[in-house]
Amino acid sequence: MSRFISQGALPRKSKQVVLRSARELEELRQAGQIVAQVLQEIAGEIGPDMTARELDARIDRSIRASGAVPTFKGYHGFPAASCISVNDAVVHGIPGDYRFRKGDLVSVDVGATLHGYVGDGAFTFLIPPESPEHRRLIAVTQQALAQGIAAAQAGRHVGDISFAVQATVEAAGFSVVREYCGHGVGTSIHEEPQVPNFGRRGGGPLLRPGMVLAIEPMVNAGQSAIWVEDNGWTVRTADGRPSAHFEHTVAITEAGPSILTEIRPDTP
Ligand code: MG
């Protein structure tokens, strides 16, 4: 789940970045693995004739079956376990009675809290038949996430992540959403620092081992401008063109970025 970007000075307390111990990183990985599994499970299930509410119920059950709780439910009053944002919806869509259709672009954002630690991840699915524009938008957003993660190296800065995402997106002729951003993740869903999807190399806080960040490009096929529905949540593109959203929770380690929300085969 993305965070509303705060432009002004933040209170000192909220600026503190928490560095997680090896034990805490393992807890965060376990929460992240639940997010990864849920997103993998639903990949084969999203299709026409399913409603967003039904998909959310499936996600809710799956998170709880893993022994975790859905982080988003009740967060600032959010009513569901997942954010489901279709086509021109960017993020924070409230799952309702909308019935998926052929050709839809469906962004699903999932949070799971296990033993007090949070995993946060999102994936954008395509319901066939896939339009070339949708396919390209998804490919570029995934590439932007990969480039952002690759820049998440100890000794560099948050701005290096932001720059990598923005440069990838804009080189493809798409635009990044500027009102919402990635964020620290730990024992709550939104911690410091903010991780914008635009910025300059070397800007922002220093990346240090033990930092855990949700990196989450929100990419519009058209212009970057957005508006928010009267429900206070659902963010949509101003021009009505589609938007995609991919997110991983990533730990900064001495050995490089470690993706906590990606299923990795057990290594012997
Ligand atoms: Mg997030």
mmCIF file of C-alpha atoms in Angstrom, residues 1-3 109 120-123 141-153 157-158 160-166 180-185 189 193-198 207 211-218 245-252 257-261:
data_model
loop_
_atom_site.group_PDB
_atom_site.id
_atom_site.type_symbol
_atom_site.label_atom_id
_atom_site.label_comp_id
_atom_site.label_asym_id
_atom_site.label_seq_id
_atom_site.Cartn_x
_atom_site.Cartn_y
_atom_site.Cartn_z
ATOM 1 C CA MET A 1 0.000 0.000 0.000
ATOM 2 C CA SER A 2 1.476 3.327 -0.978
ATOM 3 C CA ARG A 3 1.794 6.264 1.314
ATOM 4 C CA ASP A 109 -1.928 -4.762 -3.311
ATOM 5 C CA ASP A 120 3.699 -5.320 1.618
ATOM 6 C CA GLY A 121 3.547 -6.211 -2.057
ATOM 7 C CA ALA A 122 1.588 -5.551 -5.213
ATOM 8 C CA PHE A 123 1.227 -7.079 -8.660
ATOM 9 C CA THR A 141 6.522 -0.928 -14.487
ATOM 10 C CA GLN A 142 8.165 -4.256 -13.613
ATOM 11 C CA GLN A 143 11.398 -3.043 -15.155
ATOM 12 C CA ALA A 144 11.173 0.187 -13.111
ATOM 13 C CA LEU A 145 10.723 -1.842 -9.933
ATOM 14 C CA ALA A 146 13.696 -4.036 -10.841
ATOM 15 C CA GLN A 147 15.865 -0.978 -11.525
ATOM 16 C CA GLY A 148 14.733 0.638 -8.271
ATOM 17 C CA ILE A 149 15.617 -2.507 -6.340
ATOM 18 C CA ALA A 150 18.991 -2.748 -8.076
ATOM 19 C CA ALA A 151 19.755 0.785 -6.836
ATOM 20 C CA ALA A 152 18.854 -0.130 -3.243
ATOM 21 C CA GLN A 153 22.455 -0.621 -2.140
ATOM 22 C CA HIS A 157 20.647 7.055 -1.137
ATOM 23 C CA VAL A 158 16.888 6.786 -1.387
ATOM 24 C CA ASP A 160 19.068 6.679 -6.288
ATOM 25 C CA ILE A 161 16.064 4.352 -6.082
ATOM 26 C CA SER A 162 13.712 7.206 -6.996
ATOM 27 C CA PHE A 163 15.876 8.266 -9.922
ATOM 28 C CA ALA A 164 16.167 4.720 -11.284
ATOM 29 C CA VAL A 165 12.389 4.264 -11.222
ATOM 30 C CA GLN A 166 11.646 7.634 -12.804
ATOM 31 C CA TYR A 180 1.984 8.706 -3.432
ATOM 32 C CA CYS A 181 5.210 6.935 -2.660
ATOM 33 C CA GLY A 182 6.929 3.870 -1.278
ATOM 34 C CA HIS A 183 7.943 3.787 2.366
ATOM 35 C CA GLY A 184 9.754 2.060 5.171
ATOM 36 C CA VAL A 185 8.139 -1.177 6.391
ATOM 37 C CA ILE A 189 2.942 -0.505 7.277
ATOM 38 C CA PRO A 193 11.708 6.992 4.992
ATOM 39 C CA GLN A 194 9.445 7.984 2.120
ATOM 40 C CA VAL A 195 10.512 6.397 -1.166
ATOM 41 C CA PRO A 196 9.238 8.630 -3.994
ATOM 42 C CA ASN A 197 9.092 7.396 -7.578
ATOM 43 C CA PHE A 198 10.906 10.508 -8.756
ATOM 44 C CA LEU A 207 20.677 3.597 2.658
ATOM 45 C CA MET A 211 16.618 -0.652 6.424
ATOM 46 C CA VAL A 212 13.485 -2.223 4.962
ATOM 47 C CA LEU A 213 11.684 -0.398 2.168
ATOM 48 C CA ALA A 214 8.550 -0.910 0.128
ATOM 49 C CA ILE A 215 9.539 0.135 -3.391
ATOM 50 C CA GLU A 216 6.434 0.617 -5.486
ATOM 51 C CA PRO A 217 6.326 2.326 -8.865
ATOM 52 C CA MET A 218 2.844 3.560 -9.812
ATOM 53 C CA HIS A 245 1.504 -0.861 -9.832
ATOM 54 C CA PHE A 246 4.171 -3.324 -8.728
ATOM 55 C CA GLU A 247 5.631 -3.436 -5.234
ATOM 56 C CA HIS A 248 8.193 -5.407 -3.265
ATOM 57 C CA THR A 249 9.328 -5.123 0.329
ATOM 58 C CA VAL A 250 13.127 -5.021 0.153
ATOM 59 C CA ALA A 251 15.788 -5.259 2.873
ATOM 60 C CA ILE A 252 19.055 -3.347 2.487
ATOM 61 C CA PRO A 257 19.086 -5.756 -1.758
ATOM 62 C CA SER A 258 17.102 -8.749 -0.534
ATOM 63 C CA ILE A 259 13.523 -9.035 -1.788
ATOM 64 C CA LEU A 260 11.333 -10.221 1.087
ATOM 65 C CA THR A 261 8.102 -10.514 -0.924
#
